[in-house]
Amino acid sequence: MMQDTFPILGVDHVRFYVNNARQSAYFYHHMLGFDISGFSGLETGNKTEAEFLLQQNGLNFVFSAPIVPDHPIGHLIGKHGDFVRDIAFSVEDVEWSFNTAVERGAKPCMEPFTLEDENGKVEIAAIHTYGDTLHSFINRSGYAGVWQPGFVARDIPGSSIGVYEVDHCVGNVELGEMDTWVKWYEDVLGFKLFLSFDDKDISTEYTALMSKVMASGNSRIKFPINEPAEGRKKSQIDEYLEFFGGAGVQHVALRTDDICMTVGEMRKRGIDFLYVPKTYYDELPERVGEIDEDVEELAKLGVLVDRDDEGYLLQLFTKPITDRPTLFYEIIERHGAKGFGKGNFKALFESIEREQEIRGTL
Ligand code: FE2
């Protein structure tokens, strides 16, 4: 067992900065089945932001929006559009985590502080990672109220689509910056290189990218980091960097144990997925061998399959859920496989390129 030099219990929450948290909350509630379970805003004494807490099977998403002019969140979304601001880690010792990360070279964002009310306390600190993205360190084990002091309960149950955990979270960084951030995750957070893909793995006639997957000491958290590679035309990573205005989170992959139900529900509710050509399924049985699922049903839903030494996985990608071609979701079901669907890359990228062509950004 390798030594874990930076203990992280898991992803505590994903925080989004958005223009209108109320409307984002309803999108995630209706389209992705989250419960709307907490709120902070004018009515609770928060004079500058509106915040909604959405939950589903242990997943916590928080949406924060500015409600006054010239708010710092407003400036950031002016640049990026709605975006993932923070992938927050649950830790036992917030102060140790923050101090250690900063000693190891992280740029501090928020010094450790404690929020307290009659329900207990929550400890928080935050560091910067790539672009305008943060990693907060949170300990809410001493808190019995709704989320954190300043929040009140909202009880609007969603109709779950079966997702329950962040499988991985992908960052896009600028050309030449991938190894800088690989080293940052190694040095600062004690992550290890888990997998890497070069442009020979991930290239099509037109575009290419490189990717290295970093995993936390306990392997519970995986962060692939992408950078564009030279291709004949503009890669999907270049397109992202241009529209986003720099490095940022490209997709969040959510785990399910029943991808056919999850994808079927999402399609019914109006989520668009990348198109998978019917021909993909002709070669499927030969490529992946025996699987539990019915290939015809997978084909109907457009679900992708890949196999590695340890098993297989099922996955599918939404189209961007923001107006800008930036943030999208992956739905993933693992049957032993620990990879990321390398065998699907080519089919996928050709599908993304079809979308880029329609957007006129290829
Ligand atoms: Fe992914």
Coordinates of C-alpha atoms and ligand atoms in Angstrom, one line a residue:
M1 CA 0.0 0.0 0.0
M2 CA 1.4 3.3 -1.0
Q3 CA 1.6 6.1 1.6
D4 CA -1.2 8.7 1.4
T5 CA 0.6 12.0 2.0
F6 CA -2.6 14.0 1.8
P7 CA -5.7 12.3 3.2
I8 CA -8.9 13.3 1.5
L9 CA -12.1 11.5 2.5
G10 CA -13.9 12.3 -0.8
V11 CA -15.6 15.0 -2.9
D12 CA -17.8 16.9 -0.4
H13 CA -19.5 18.9 -3.1
V14 CA -19.2 20.6 -6.5
R15 CA -19.9 24.3 -6.5
F16 CA -21.1 26.1 -9.6
Y17 CA -21.0 29.9 -10.1
V18 CA -24.1 30.8 -12.2
N19 CA -26.0 33.8 -13.2
N20 CA -29.3 32.7 -11.7
A21 CA -29.1 30.0 -9.0
R22 CA -32.9 29.7 -8.8
Q23 CA -33.2 28.7 -12.4
S24 CA -30.1 26.5 -12.4
A25 CA -31.6 24.7 -9.4
Y26 CA -34.8 23.9 -11.3
F27 CA -32.8 22.7 -14.3
Y28 CA -30.9 20.2 -12.2
H29 CA -34.1 19.3 -10.3
H30 CA -36.2 18.6 -13.3
M31 CA -33.6 17.3 -15.8
L32 CA -31.2 15.5 -13.5
G33 CA -33.5 14.5 -10.7
F34 CA -31.8 16.3 -7.8
D35 CA -33.7 17.2 -4.6
I36 CA -33.7 21.0 -3.9
S37 CA -32.8 20.8 -0.2
G38 CA -31.3 24.1 1.0
F39 CA -31.3 27.8 0.3
S40 CA -29.4 30.9 1.4
G41 CA -30.4 34.4 0.2
L42 CA -32.0 37.6 1.1
E43 CA -34.7 35.8 3.1
T44 CA -32.0 34.2 5.3
G45 CA -29.9 37.3 5.7
N46 CA -27.5 36.7 2.8
K47 CA -27.5 40.2 1.2
T48 CA -25.1 39.5 -1.7
E49 CA -25.7 36.0 -3.0
A50 CA -28.4 33.4 -3.7
E51 CA -27.3 29.8 -3.1
F52 CA -29.2 26.6 -3.6
L53 CA -28.2 23.1 -2.4
L54 CA -29.1 20.2 -4.6
Q55 CA -28.7 16.6 -3.5
Q56 CA -29.1 13.2 -4.9
N57 CA -28.0 9.9 -3.4
G58 CA -25.1 11.5 -1.5
L59 CA -24.1 13.9 -4.4
N60 CA -24.0 17.6 -3.3
F61 CA -24.2 20.3 -5.9
V62 CA -24.3 24.0 -4.8
F63 CA -25.3 26.8 -7.0
S64 CA -24.1 30.3 -6.1
A65 CA -25.2 33.5 -7.9
P66 CA -24.6 37.2 -7.3
I67 CA -27.6 39.3 -6.4
V68 CA -25.9 42.7 -6.4
P69 CA -24.0 44.6 -9.1
D70 CA -20.2 44.3 -9.4
H71 CA -20.1 41.2 -7.3
P72 CA -16.9 39.1 -7.7
I73 CA -19.0 36.1 -8.9
G74 CA -20.5 38.3 -11.5
H75 CA -17.1 39.2 -12.9
L76 CA -16.1 35.5 -13.1
I77 CA -19.3 34.4 -14.9
G78 CA -18.9 37.4 -17.2
K79 CA -15.7 35.8 -18.3
H80 CA -16.6 32.1 -18.2
G81 CA -20.3 31.8 -18.3
D82 CA -21.9 29.5 -15.7
F83 CA -19.0 27.2 -14.6
V84 CA -17.6 24.8 -12.0
R85 CA -15.9 27.0 -9.5
D86 CA -15.0 24.5 -6.8
I87 CA -14.5 20.8 -6.4
A88 CA -14.6 20.7 -2.6
F89 CA -12.9 17.9 -0.6
S90 CA -14.1 16.5 2.6
V91 CA -11.2 16.3 5.0
E92 CA -10.7 15.5 8.7
D93 CA -8.4 18.4 9.5
V94 CA -9.1 21.6 7.5
E95 CA -6.3 23.6 9.0
W96 CA -3.7 20.9 8.4
S97 CA -4.9 20.4 4.8
F98 CA -4.8 24.1 4.0
N99 CA -1.4 24.8 5.6
T100 CA 0.2 21.7 4.1
A101 CA -1.1 22.4 0.6
V102 CA 0.2 26.0 0.8
E103 CA 3.5 24.9 2.2
R104 CA 3.8 22.5 -0.8
G105 CA 3.1 25.4 -3.2
A106 CA -0.6 25.9 -3.5
K107 CA -1.9 29.4 -4.0
P108 CA -4.2 30.2 -1.0
C109 CA -7.7 31.4 -1.6
M110 CA -9.5 31.3 1.8
E111 CA -7.6 30.9 5.1
P112 CA -9.3 28.4 7.4
F113 CA -12.4 29.7 9.1
T114 CA -15.3 28.4 11.1
L115 CA -19.0 29.0 10.5
E116 CA -21.0 28.4 13.6
D117 CA -24.7 28.5 14.8
E118 CA -26.8 26.6 17.3
N119 CA -26.5 23.4 15.1
G120 CA -22.8 23.2 15.4
K121 CA -19.9 24.3 13.2
V122 CA -18.4 23.8 9.7
E123 CA -14.7 24.4 9.0
I124 CA -13.7 25.6 5.6
A125 CA -10.6 26.7 3.7
A126 CA -9.7 26.9 0.0
I127 CA -6.8 26.8 -2.5
H128 CA -6.6 27.7 -6.1
T129 CA -5.9 25.1 -8.8
Y130 CA -6.0 25.6 -12.7
G131 CA -7.7 28.6 -14.1
D132 CA -10.3 30.1 -11.8
T133 CA -11.0 26.7 -10.2
L134 CA -10.8 26.0 -6.5
H135 CA -10.4 23.1 -4.1
S136 CA -12.0 23.8 -0.8
F137 CA -11.3 21.7 2.3
I138 CA -14.4 21.1 4.3
N139 CA -15.2 19.4 7.6
R140 CA -18.9 19.4 8.3
S141 CA -18.8 16.5 10.8
G142 CA -19.6 18.8 13.7
Y143 CA -22.8 20.2 12.1
A144 CA -26.3 18.9 12.5
G145 CA -28.2 21.6 10.6
V146 CA -29.0 22.1 6.9
W147 CA -25.7 22.2 5.0
Q148 CA -24.0 25.0 6.8
P149 CA -24.9 28.0 9.0
G150 CA -26.9 30.5 6.8
F151 CA -28.9 27.9 5.0
V152 CA -32.5 27.0 5.5
A153 CA -34.2 23.7 4.4
R154 CA -36.0 23.5 1.1
D155 CA -37.9 20.2 0.7
I156 CA -38.5 19.7 -3.0
P157 CA -37.8 16.0 -3.7
G158 CA -36.5 15.2 -7.2
S159 CA -37.2 12.1 -9.2
S160 CA -33.8 10.4 -9.0
I161 CA -32.1 9.3 -12.2
G162 CA -29.9 6.9 -10.2
V163 CA -26.6 8.8 -10.2
Y164 CA -24.8 8.7 -6.8
E165 CA -21.1 9.7 -6.9
V166 CA -18.6 11.8 -8.8
D167 CA -16.6 9.2 -10.7
H168 CA -14.1 11.7 -12.1
C169 CA -13.9 15.3 -13.0
V170 CA -11.9 16.5 -16.0
G171 CA -9.9 19.7 -16.4
N172 CA -8.9 21.3 -19.7
V173 CA -5.7 23.3 -19.5
E174 CA -3.7 25.3 -22.1
L175 CA -1.2 23.8 -24.5
G176 CA 1.9 22.8 -22.7
E177 CA 0.3 23.1 -19.2
M178 CA -0.8 19.5 -18.7
D179 CA 2.5 18.4 -17.1
T180 CA 2.6 21.6 -14.9
W181 CA -0.7 20.6 -13.3
V182 CA 0.1 16.9 -13.2
K183 CA 3.1 17.9 -11.1
W184 CA 1.0 20.3 -9.0
Y185 CA -1.4 17.5 -8.1
E186 CA 1.6 15.3 -7.2
D187 CA 3.4 17.9 -5.2
V188 CA 0.6 19.6 -3.4
L189 CA -2.1 16.9 -3.0
G190 CA 0.0 13.8 -3.1
F191 CA -1.9 12.4 -6.2
K192 CA -0.3 9.8 -8.4
L193 CA -0.4 9.3 -12.2
F194 CA -3.0 6.7 -12.8
L195 CA -3.2 6.6 -16.6
S196 CA -2.0 8.6 -19.6
F197 CA -3.2 9.0 -23.1
D198 CA -1.2 10.6 -25.9
D199 CA -2.2 12.0 -29.2
K200 CA -1.8 8.6 -30.8
D201 CA -4.6 7.3 -28.6
I202 CA -6.8 10.3 -28.9
S203 CA -6.7 11.6 -32.4
T204 CA -8.9 11.7 -35.5
E205 CA -8.3 12.9 -38.9
Y206 CA -8.7 16.5 -37.6
T207 CA -8.0 16.9 -34.0
A208 CA -6.0 15.5 -31.1
L209 CA -5.6 15.9 -27.4
M210 CA -3.4 14.5 -24.6
S211 CA -4.6 13.5 -21.2
K212 CA -3.2 12.3 -17.9
V213 CA -5.3 10.9 -15.1
M214 CA -4.3 11.8 -11.6
A215 CA -5.7 9.9 -8.6
S216 CA -5.7 10.8 -4.9
G217 CA -3.7 8.8 -2.4
N218 CA -6.7 6.6 -1.6
S219 CA -7.7 6.4 -5.3
R220 CA -11.2 7.7 -4.5
I221 CA -10.8 10.9 -6.5
K222 CA -9.7 10.9 -10.1
F223 CA -8.9 14.0 -12.1
P224 CA -8.0 13.6 -15.8
I225 CA -6.2 16.7 -17.1
N226 CA -6.4 17.4 -20.9
E227 CA -4.4 19.7 -23.1
P228 CA -4.8 20.2 -26.8
A229 CA -2.4 18.6 -29.3
E230 CA -1.5 19.7 -32.8
G231 CA -4.2 18.6 -35.3
R232 CA -5.3 19.6 -38.7
K233 CA -8.1 21.7 -37.3
K234 CA -9.1 23.2 -34.0
S235 CA -9.5 20.5 -31.3
Q236 CA -12.4 20.3 -28.8
I237 CA -10.0 21.4 -26.1
D238 CA -9.1 24.6 -28.1
E239 CA -12.7 25.3 -28.6
Y240 CA -13.3 24.9 -24.9
L241 CA -10.4 27.2 -23.9
E242 CA -11.5 29.8 -26.4
F243 CA -15.1 30.0 -25.2
F244 CA -14.3 29.5 -21.5
G245 CA -11.5 32.0 -21.5
G246 CA -8.8 29.7 -20.2
A247 CA -8.5 26.5 -18.2
G248 CA -11.5 25.0 -16.4
V249 CA -13.6 22.0 -15.7
Q250 CA -14.7 20.3 -18.9
H251 CA -16.9 17.5 -17.6
V252 CA -18.1 15.8 -14.5
A253 CA -18.7 12.1 -14.7
L254 CA -21.5 10.7 -12.5
R255 CA -21.7 7.1 -11.4
T256 CA -24.8 5.0 -11.8
D257 CA -25.5 1.3 -11.4
D258 CA -28.2 1.3 -14.1
I259 CA -27.1 3.3 -17.0
C260 CA -30.0 2.3 -19.2
M261 CA -32.4 3.7 -16.6
T262 CA -30.3 6.9 -16.1
V263 CA -29.8 7.7 -19.8
G264 CA -33.4 6.7 -20.6
E265 CA -34.7 9.1 -18.0
M266 CA -32.4 11.9 -19.1
R267 CA -33.4 11.5 -22.7
K268 CA -37.1 11.5 -21.7
R269 CA -36.5 14.8 -19.7
G270 CA -34.9 16.4 -22.7
I271 CA -31.1 16.1 -22.1
D272 CA -29.2 15.8 -25.4
F273 CA -26.4 13.3 -25.7
L274 CA -23.6 12.9 -28.2
Y275 CA -24.7 11.0 -31.2
V276 CA -23.3 7.5 -31.6
P277 CA -23.6 6.1 -35.1
K278 CA -25.5 2.8 -35.4
T279 CA -22.5 1.2 -37.0
Y280 CA -20.7 1.5 -33.6
Y281 CA -22.9 -1.4 -32.4
D282 CA -22.1 -3.7 -35.4
E283 CA -18.6 -4.2 -34.1
L284 CA -19.4 -4.1 -30.5
P285 CA -19.8 -7.8 -29.5
E286 CA -16.5 -8.5 -31.2
R287 CA -14.7 -5.6 -29.5
V288 CA -16.0 -6.1 -25.9
G289 CA -17.1 -9.7 -25.7
E290 CA -19.7 -10.9 -23.2
I291 CA -21.6 -8.2 -21.3
D292 CA -24.7 -8.4 -19.0
E293 CA -26.6 -5.7 -21.0
D294 CA -28.7 -6.2 -24.1
V295 CA -26.8 -4.7 -27.0
E296 CA -30.0 -3.7 -28.7
E297 CA -31.1 -1.7 -25.7
L298 CA -27.7 0.0 -25.5
A299 CA -28.0 0.8 -29.2
K300 CA -31.4 2.3 -28.7
L301 CA -30.1 4.5 -25.9
G302 CA -26.7 5.2 -27.6
V303 CA -24.7 3.9 -24.6
L304 CA -21.0 3.2 -25.3
V305 CA -19.1 0.2 -24.0
D306 CA -15.4 -0.4 -23.4
R307 CA -13.3 -3.2 -21.9
D308 CA -10.0 -3.3 -20.2
D309 CA -8.0 -6.0 -18.3
E310 CA -10.2 -5.8 -15.2
G311 CA -13.7 -5.7 -16.7
Y312 CA -15.9 -3.4 -18.7
L313 CA -17.6 0.0 -18.5
L314 CA -20.6 1.7 -20.0
Q315 CA -20.6 5.4 -20.6
L316 CA -22.2 8.2 -22.5
F317 CA -21.7 12.0 -22.8
T318 CA -24.2 14.8 -22.9
K319 CA -23.9 17.7 -25.2
P320 CA -22.8 20.9 -23.4
I321 CA -25.4 21.9 -20.8
T322 CA -24.4 25.5 -20.9
D323 CA -24.9 28.0 -23.8
R324 CA -21.2 28.1 -24.4
P325 CA -19.7 24.8 -25.7
T326 CA -18.0 24.2 -22.3
L327 CA -19.4 22.1 -19.5
F328 CA -21.0 18.7 -20.1
Y329 CA -21.7 15.5 -18.2
E330 CA -20.7 11.9 -18.5
I331 CA -22.8 9.1 -17.1
I332 CA -20.7 6.0 -16.3
E333 CA -21.4 2.5 -15.0
R334 CA -18.4 0.4 -14.1
H335 CA -18.2 -3.4 -14.1
G336 CA -14.7 -3.8 -12.9
A337 CA -13.0 -1.6 -15.5
K338 CA -11.0 1.2 -14.0
G339 CA -10.2 3.0 -17.2
F340 CA -12.0 5.9 -19.0
G341 CA -13.2 4.3 -22.2
K342 CA -10.1 4.6 -24.4
G343 CA -11.7 2.3 -27.0
N344 CA -14.5 4.8 -27.4
F345 CA -12.3 7.9 -27.9
K346 CA -12.3 7.7 -31.7
A347 CA -16.0 7.3 -32.1
L348 CA -16.6 10.0 -29.6
F349 CA -14.3 12.5 -31.0
E350 CA -15.8 12.1 -34.4
S351 CA -19.1 12.7 -32.8
I352 CA -17.8 15.9 -31.1
E353 CA -16.4 17.1 -34.3
R354 CA -19.8 16.8 -36.0
E355 CA -21.1 19.1 -33.3
Q356 CA -18.1 21.5 -33.7
E357 CA -18.8 21.6 -37.4
I358 CA -22.4 22.6 -36.7
R359 CA -21.2 25.3 -34.3
G360 CA -18.7 26.5 -37.0
T361 CA -15.7 26.1 -34.6
L362 CA -13.8 23.2 -36.1
Ligands
FE2_1 FE -14.7 11.2 -18.6

